[in-house]
Amino acid sequence: MRITQQLLNQSALNGMQTNLRRVKTLQEQAVTSKKVNRPEDGPFAVEQTLGFRSRIKASETARQNIAMSQDWLNATDKALGDISDLLTRTRSLALKGASDTMGPDERQALATETEGIIEQAIAIGNTRHGDHYLFAGFQVDTQPFSRNPATGAITSTTYSGDNGQIVREVEPGTDMVINTPGDPLFTDVFNTVISLRDALQASPFEASDVASVAADLETQLDNVLDVQAATGTKVRRLEASSDRMEASEVGLRELLSESEDADMAEVASQLNQQQFVYQTALAVNGQILRTSLLDYLR
Amino acid sequence: MLSTFGSLNTALTTLHAMQKSIQTSSHNVANASTPGYSRQQATLVSGTPYTVPSTNRYNTFGQVGTGVNVEKMQRFRSAFLDSQIRNETLREKGWEVRQDALQQIEVSFNEPSDTGINSRLSAFWASWNNLATTPDSAATRGTVVESAADLTAALRDTYRQLEDFQTELDDQVSIQVESINDLAHRIADLNSTIRDVQGLGQQPNDLRDERDQLLTELAGYINIDAHEGETGSVMVSLGGKLLVMDHEVSELAVEPDAGNSTLNRVIWADTGAVVQVAGVPLEGGLSSVAADRLGGQLGGTLIARDLIIPDKMAILDDMANTLISSVNNLHQSSFGLDGSTGWDFFTGTGARDIDVSSDIKADHNRIAASASAAGVPGDGSVALEIARLENAALLNSGTTTITDYYRANIAKLGQEAQQANVMFINQELLVQHLENRQEEIAGVSLDEETVNLLQYQRTYQAAARVMTVVDEMLDKVINGMGLVGR
């Protein structure tokens, strides 16, 4: 093999170019801390990376929405708890009123208290969560319950909401109805309490009427407690699915990091090694390329 | 009887031959780093021997040498290696262009990143999910429009970048055709000079070097066949038709191809026929199988322009069209916060012009989240349905989601770029290897030239000494002899 200076120069240049190319790749990894900076660096890894990112984003959004649904259900739970407390109180009033030992004045006092309870119950029916009425169906911007007549003793209520069921996604593909339309649940409660008040004020007074209303109150309380229990179950279900998503999100983040993050310690050590190789090449080339026969001839 | 001055003449031929050799060495040293230069050497042959005339042949000694002659100027170069270098250069350049193109496309797609189409798609679906939760929130509605505008802008921008790149490559085609014509003319000019010089019985070595360089350069553009005729002319043909014949050139030209969105096709200027290379016509409708037979910058450029870029544009179009039809389909039959219905969410006919409808941009309450007019404002079920399109298999005949389709194609882009990289690097190494082998033969070694110079110089000195010896002998004969009678 005949070796010329040009050949030596060329192979020195090629060698150093190859070397520098590797240094550049490692440097890029060190600077970006990513081992995959463009699709060609790892087509499969990029496909995975993009998938993980989409899934993490979707999971984040889902968890945000779950948190909002949880807030809504918690507010519902609280309102239903208030209603059931009211109903319990109303029932004890009814039991008191049903006894024959009471005089008309005392019954009137009970009736007045009941009137106050009706107003409180309507207020609970109009509970807002943020800007939205909890018990208005789809009509979240409209106050669902109004009293009739506007002033004086309440004889009935009007429901301005609808029976729309607000559906949210709990987990990908799984829906949950998160709202409770106020009618008929609340309307029945109102009417029962109104009929208690009327029974207390009735003349002639029939204790048996009050007693039968007390029985109705029992039914209403059961209804409210059923709905509250269902709400509680939903909250717990959301909690569980949010926890599960959070756990899988952590897993996804780990996978994402595995597929796209560079191992910095390894990059640093490889970079060191490559630099050493480069320096050696420079030193060797510097020695060889400088010499020629002319150095040794007179 | 030998001539008295015979030896003087012998020495003189030596002086001439050594001068010529030194001249050649000097030329070699001067061109040690000239690209394409081939080492030369004066080929020395001993002079025609001379039979001393004699009346009685038996008593005389045999032939007498008459010195040295330069027979020719030899050029060291392997024509076989040159043709191999040309073949591999053709492939190298082709892959280089494809590699560059794919890398530029990778930059256009900008993945993986937080600002690429993938992230924007995720943000778009997330915004519909949020709208499903709070259908009457102005802020959420704003986010839906914003994220959709971000997504459509990314689709349009990427598409436009591809279009611009395609136009750039189309310009490259005309420029490259010009370069091919220019190289062909220079080769034709050298053909006539070389033929003339050769006709005089001389060796046009440096001119051949130049022509070989030009041929290799030409092979970097397009697949040519080059044959040297007996007169020293090189015939260059392109797909069976002569591009260069002796000193004549049949030029190439470009013209808009109506069958290929008026992108340029390559034709013969004289006949107007489409140029065919390796059986592949250089016009629209390249098939990927046939295209692999093309090489060189021109071939690579055509592949990038007519195969690679349209392929990527189709991906964006598929995504845009699927978004437009699937989202609009749900959106049109649903109800906005203002109770209106029938609005398109997206407008456009593809990735080039996809946009959020100006009606929606004008009034965000027109975004339809509710399945019925009565469902307003609390019903977000349609928003949820639209959000669920994220996981709907809408592409590849209903087998792939938009996101997965995009991801798979980005992976494919990566694979293509990777393949082009590997092919280019391999070809580069192969060409380097062949060039090194040519360098072994044709390259100038300074050490070698130094040794040769040393030898030539000493030979010259020795020949001069021979002259001095003869001169001294003659001095003796002329000035020192025959003093008798003086």
XYZ file of C-alpha atoms in Angstrom, chain B residues 22-479:
458
model
C 12.866 17.221 -12.222
C 10.299 19.367 -13.985
C 7.725 16.586 -13.529
C 8.608 16.098 -9.876
C 8.311 19.812 -9.356
C 4.862 19.734 -10.993
C 3.865 16.839 -8.720
C 5.020 18.671 -5.606
C 3.219 21.803 -6.749
C -0.030 19.836 -7.116
C 0.362 17.608 -4.087
C -2.871 18.957 -2.646
C -4.746 19.772 -5.861
C -8.029 17.862 -5.876
C -8.242 15.362 -8.690
C -4.568 15.680 -9.604
C -2.869 12.497 -10.750
C 0.792 11.931 -10.126
C 2.892 12.000 -13.297
C 6.249 10.598 -14.144
C 8.524 10.949 -17.116
C 8.883 7.424 -18.425
C 12.537 6.905 -19.233
C 13.778 4.444 -21.872
C 17.322 3.842 -22.923
C 18.248 5.245 -26.317
C 18.208 3.044 -29.366
C 21.473 1.104 -29.242
C 23.938 1.634 -31.941
C 25.880 -1.001 -33.766
C 29.347 0.230 -34.457
C 30.008 -0.142 -38.181
C 32.860 -2.446 -38.938
C 34.216 -4.208 -41.948
C 34.730 -7.266 -39.884
C 31.788 -7.654 -37.616
C 33.235 -10.550 -35.694
C 36.004 -8.557 -34.186
C 33.903 -5.718 -32.823
C 31.940 -5.635 -29.602
C 28.198 -5.518 -29.603
C 25.815 -2.601 -29.603
C 26.616 0.664 -27.868
C 24.027 2.530 -25.844
C 23.084 6.046 -26.880
C 21.823 7.428 -23.593
C 18.332 7.933 -22.306
C 15.100 9.255 -23.766
C 11.825 10.373 -22.267
C 9.288 8.166 -23.940
C 6.154 9.745 -22.536
C 4.664 11.521 -19.560
C 2.885 8.795 -17.640
C -0.213 9.555 -15.580
C -0.998 7.315 -12.617
C -4.718 6.803 -12.251
C -7.140 3.854 -12.236
C -10.027 4.381 -14.633
C -11.805 1.446 -13.006
C -11.663 3.070 -9.578
C -12.880 6.319 -11.131
C -15.961 4.618 -12.511
C -16.580 2.946 -9.145
C -16.193 6.290 -7.394
C -18.739 7.785 -9.780
C -21.280 5.042 -9.117
C -20.956 5.388 -5.365
C -20.878 9.181 -5.474
C -24.182 9.033 -7.326
C -25.735 7.108 -4.424
C -23.971 9.184 -1.793
C -25.316 12.458 -3.160
C -28.803 11.026 -3.562
C -28.940 9.915 0.065
C -27.385 13.167 1.214
C -30.234 15.157 -0.316
C -32.813 12.779 1.159
C -31.150 12.981 4.558
C -31.123 16.791 4.454
C -34.758 16.857 3.358
C -35.919 14.474 6.081
C -33.986 16.395 8.707
C -35.587 19.624 7.587
C -39.013 17.972 7.751
C -38.219 16.777 11.261
C -37.526 20.388 12.191
C -40.876 21.430 10.679
C -42.748 18.862 12.752
C -40.754 19.823 15.843
C -41.386 16.627 17.801
C -41.014 15.685 20.563
C -41.705 19.070 22.114
C -44.232 20.964 24.191
C -45.259 23.056 21.204
C -45.667 20.401 18.512
C -48.902 19.150 17.014
C -49.044 16.281 19.512
C -49.135 18.617 22.532
C -51.599 20.899 20.825
C -53.896 18.005 20.009
C -53.816 16.973 23.676
C -54.572 20.531 24.764
C -57.438 20.694 22.266
C -59.122 17.557 23.589
C -58.493 18.680 27.169
C -60.253 21.970 26.480
C -63.383 20.103 25.300
C -63.188 17.963 28.400
C -63.126 21.093 30.512
C -66.023 22.514 28.537
C -67.984 19.353 29.275
C -67.480 20.094 32.983
C -68.360 23.784 32.854
C -70.349 24.329 29.662
C -71.457 27.831 30.623
C -68.055 29.229 31.589
C -66.847 32.007 29.304
C -63.258 31.243 30.284
C -63.574 27.582 29.290
C -65.214 28.524 26.005
C -62.358 30.931 25.363
C -59.885 28.124 26.025
C -61.640 25.837 23.542
C -61.349 28.448 20.789
C -57.777 29.265 21.741
C -56.563 25.677 21.844
C -58.365 24.913 18.583
C -56.758 27.971 16.981
C -53.364 26.803 18.276
C -53.905 23.370 16.804
C -55.096 24.609 13.417
C -52.253 27.125 13.275
C -49.749 24.314 13.904
C -51.328 22.179 11.167
C -51.379 25.090 8.724
C -47.839 26.247 9.563
C -46.358 22.794 9.248
C -48.206 22.287 5.973
C -47.024 25.653 4.670
C -43.449 24.901 5.645
C -43.686 21.682 3.652
C -45.116 23.568 0.684
C -42.351 26.174 0.873
C -39.768 23.446 1.088
C -41.288 21.754 -1.945
C -41.060 25.013 -3.899
C -37.448 25.405 -2.799
C -36.653 21.908 -4.007
C -38.394 22.681 -7.284
C -36.074 25.676 -7.721
C -33.204 23.347 -6.920
C -34.270 21.124 -9.822
C -33.851 24.009 -12.300
C -30.549 25.035 -10.745
C -29.244 21.480 -10.886
C -30.296 21.099 -14.512
C -28.336 24.297 -15.235
C -25.313 22.819 -13.455
C -25.604 19.623 -15.476
C -25.664 21.627 -18.713
C -22.687 23.662 -17.576
C -20.672 20.566 -16.667
C -21.617 18.949 -19.984
C -20.318 21.996 -21.863
C -17.063 22.038 -19.957
C -16.575 18.316 -20.616
C -17.304 18.861 -24.322
C -14.769 21.712 -24.461
C -12.130 19.546 -22.808
C -12.990 16.756 -25.244
C -11.973 18.841 -28.211
C -8.770 20.124 -26.558
C -7.775 16.632 -25.461
C -8.441 15.239 -28.929
C -6.261 17.941 -30.479
C -3.387 17.420 -28.042
C -3.573 13.664 -28.415
C -3.537 14.083 -32.164
C -0.105 15.641 -31.792
C 1.087 12.466 -30.053
C 1.251 14.095 -26.659
C -0.320 13.205 -23.336
C -2.878 15.740 -22.089
C -2.570 14.474 -18.512
C -3.686 17.556 -16.620
C -6.611 18.072 -18.968
C -7.687 14.483 -18.352
C -7.512 15.090 -14.625
C -9.787 18.056 -15.049
C -12.222 16.099 -17.205
C -12.286 13.181 -14.773
C -13.087 15.638 -11.995
C -15.940 17.089 -14.026
C -17.306 13.632 -14.812
C -17.312 12.730 -11.121
C -19.040 16.007 -10.368
C -21.622 15.285 -13.054
C -22.167 11.789 -11.652
C -23.003 13.480 -8.340
C -26.070 14.985 -10.027
C -27.454 12.194 -12.139
C -26.840 8.652 -13.269
C -24.603 8.962 -16.349
C -22.721 6.542 -18.555
C -19.306 7.729 -19.654
C -17.176 6.008 -22.333
C -13.894 7.126 -23.741
C -13.536 6.761 -27.466
C -10.306 6.104 -29.374
C -9.739 9.750 -30.148
C -9.647 10.533 -26.420
C -13.145 12.037 -26.400
C -15.578 11.006 -23.691
C -19.188 10.224 -24.604
C -21.618 10.899 -21.825
C -25.082 9.419 -22.102
C -28.151 9.814 -19.967
C -30.745 7.077 -20.159
C -29.523 5.969 -23.594
C -29.352 9.423 -25.150
C -26.051 11.256 -25.581
C -25.596 14.289 -23.375
C -22.050 14.914 -24.563
C -20.711 13.669 -27.876
C -17.218 14.916 -28.684
C -17.513 18.679 -28.502
C -21.296 18.755 -28.799
C -23.811 18.940 -26.001
C -27.481 18.070 -26.015
C -28.856 20.310 -23.308
C -31.431 19.530 -20.639
C -34.238 21.902 -19.718
C -37.145 22.104 -17.298
C -40.800 22.774 -17.939
C -43.838 22.904 -15.672
C -45.479 19.491 -15.417
C -49.238 19.891 -15.648
C -49.670 16.409 -14.221
C -47.664 17.287 -11.111
C -49.021 20.594 -9.772
C -46.878 22.438 -12.367
C -43.692 21.400 -10.604
C -40.745 21.197 -12.992
C -40.014 18.123 -15.018
C -36.742 17.528 -16.816
C -36.766 17.349 -20.613
C -34.313 17.287 -23.501
C -34.107 20.832 -24.824
C -33.960 19.730 -28.464
C -36.770 17.170 -28.640
C -38.833 18.188 -25.625
C -39.019 14.541 -24.556
C -38.952 13.776 -20.841
C -35.536 12.607 -19.708
C -35.470 9.003 -18.539
C -32.833 7.769 -16.156
C -32.539 4.073 -15.360
C -35.976 3.673 -16.903
C -37.479 6.313 -14.615
C -38.934 9.402 -16.311
C -37.974 12.591 -14.451
C -41.524 13.897 -14.056
C -44.452 13.598 -11.703
C -45.820 10.224 -10.663
C -42.589 8.781 -9.305
C -43.150 5.495 -7.600
C -41.041 4.794 -4.552
C -39.735 1.546 -6.008
C -38.617 3.183 -9.247
C -37.288 6.223 -7.404
C -34.715 4.138 -5.550
C -33.039 3.551 -8.907
C -32.490 7.281 -9.244
C -29.516 8.734 -7.491
C -27.509 11.864 -7.358
C -28.551 15.296 -6.227
C -31.181 15.615 -8.941
C -32.643 12.189 -8.204
C -32.634 12.842 -4.460
C -34.243 16.231 -4.948
C -37.008 14.737 -7.093
C -37.616 11.996 -4.518
C -37.825 14.562 -1.712
C -40.062 16.852 -3.768
C -42.431 14.276 -5.260
C -42.466 11.448 -2.732
C -41.297 12.424 0.737
C -42.975 15.815 1.091
C -46.357 14.865 -0.444
C -46.388 11.854 1.892
C -46.029 14.129 4.926
C -48.546 16.619 3.540
C -51.051 13.785 3.204
C -50.639 12.987 6.901
C -51.513 16.549 7.855
C -54.412 16.565 5.398
C -55.783 13.310 6.779
C -55.649 14.683 10.299
C -57.171 18.018 9.341
C -59.986 16.440 7.343
C -60.780 13.974 10.093
C -60.880 16.759 12.674
C -63.080 18.911 10.465
C -65.586 16.202 9.636
C -65.806 14.473 13.014
C -65.973 17.602 15.163
C -68.331 19.436 12.792
C -70.571 16.394 12.555
C -71.221 16.482 16.308
C -71.131 20.239 16.549
C -73.638 21.046 13.829
C -76.495 19.129 15.397
C -75.888 20.504 18.866
C -76.677 23.663 20.738
C -74.656 26.642 21.852
C -75.056 28.618 25.056
C -77.211 31.081 23.141
C -79.489 28.252 22.022
C -78.277 28.489 18.416
C -77.502 25.391 16.410
C -76.149 24.316 13.033
C -72.767 26.010 13.302
C -69.600 24.452 11.936
C -66.790 24.472 14.457
C -63.995 24.114 11.919
C -63.817 25.483 8.403
C -61.451 24.432 5.666
C -60.815 21.622 3.239
C -57.508 20.310 4.517
C -54.371 21.163 6.471
C -53.682 24.110 4.163
C -56.718 26.107 5.317
C -58.167 24.432 8.407
C -59.284 27.061 10.906
C -61.773 27.678 13.655
C -64.917 28.979 11.986
C -65.124 32.754 12.072
C -68.713 32.434 13.359
C -67.403 30.629 16.423
C -64.542 33.072 16.860
C -67.040 35.953 16.701
C -69.247 34.521 19.441
C -67.957 31.822 21.759
C -71.489 31.126 22.960
C -72.074 29.426 19.633
C -69.785 26.578 20.684
C -72.228 23.711 21.006
C -71.828 21.764 24.229
C -75.450 20.795 24.763
C -77.404 18.021 23.091
C -80.660 19.974 23.147
C -81.863 23.538 23.310
C -83.492 22.666 26.634
C -80.185 21.383 27.989
C -78.619 24.827 27.937
C -76.678 25.892 30.007
C -75.887 22.906 32.226
C -75.666 20.128 29.624
C -72.111 19.456 28.466
C -72.773 16.054 26.963
C -71.832 17.002 23.387
C -68.620 18.636 24.588
C -67.882 15.338 26.275
C -68.648 13.446 23.069
C -66.299 15.718 21.141
C -63.628 15.271 23.812
C -64.059 11.543 23.397
C -63.131 11.772 19.716
C -59.592 11.732 21.140
C -59.983 8.022 21.723
C -62.145 7.315 18.686
C -60.647 5.228 15.891
C -61.315 7.593 13.014
C -58.394 6.970 10.675
C -56.977 4.062 8.704
C -60.505 2.751 8.004
C -61.560 3.155 11.593
C -58.640 1.446 13.284
C -56.554 4.345 14.548
C -57.121 7.471 16.616
C -55.925 10.823 15.306
C -53.214 10.979 17.974
C -51.984 7.452 17.298
C -51.989 8.093 13.564
C -49.828 11.147 14.101
C -47.479 9.376 16.483
C -47.026 6.419 14.170
C -46.218 8.739 11.295
C -43.714 10.706 13.357
C -42.062 7.393 14.194
C -42.077 6.549 10.482
C -40.482 9.911 9.705
C -37.820 9.121 12.283
C -37.182 5.737 10.743
C -36.884 7.243 7.283
C -34.473 9.882 8.541
C -32.502 7.225 10.373
C -32.318 5.066 7.264
C -31.208 8.030 5.138
C -28.532 8.863 7.734
C -27.180 5.354 7.782
C -27.253 5.056 3.997
C -25.529 8.398 3.569
C -22.818 7.633 6.114
C -22.209 4.212 4.556
C -21.995 5.675 1.064
C -19.727 8.429 2.311
C -17.409 5.837 3.828
C -17.476 3.781 0.649
C -16.624 6.780 -1.515
C -13.878 7.734 0.919
C -12.480 4.251 0.788
C -12.449 4.255 -3.021
C -10.933 7.712 -3.087
C -8.233 6.527 -0.718
C -7.475 3.654 -3.037
C -7.275 6.078 -5.945
C -5.062 8.294 -3.804
C -2.740 5.347 -3.246
C -2.245 5.215 -6.984
C -2.647 8.792 -8.067
C -1.607 10.721 -4.985
C 1.636 12.599 -4.699
C 3.933 11.404 -1.922
C 6.279 14.199 -0.931
C 8.764 11.736 0.504
C 8.771 9.828 -2.744
C 9.232 12.998 -4.765
C 12.063 14.033 -2.477
C 13.809 10.717 -3.041
C 13.227 10.987 -6.797
C 14.545 14.546 -6.866
C 17.618 13.384 -5.020
C 18.149 10.673 -7.607
C 17.521 12.986 -10.583
C 19.850 15.594 -9.156
C 22.667 13.124 -8.600
C 22.182 11.615 -12.059
C 22.315 15.095 -13.539
C 25.528 15.766 -11.628
C 27.041 12.491 -12.770
C 26.144 13.187 -16.414
C 27.747 16.587 -16.096
C 30.801 14.854 -14.688
C 30.871 12.548 -17.732
C 30.987 15.637 -19.917
C 33.874 16.988 -17.871
C 35.696 13.689 -18.301
C 35.192 13.695 -22.053
C 36.189 17.338 -22.161
C 39.384 16.594 -20.272
C 40.118 13.701 -22.611
C 39.599 15.928 -25.609
C 41.734 18.597 -24.003
C 44.513 16.061 -23.781
C 43.992 15.031 -27.337
C 43.653 18.495 -28.799
C 45.923 20.554 -26.615
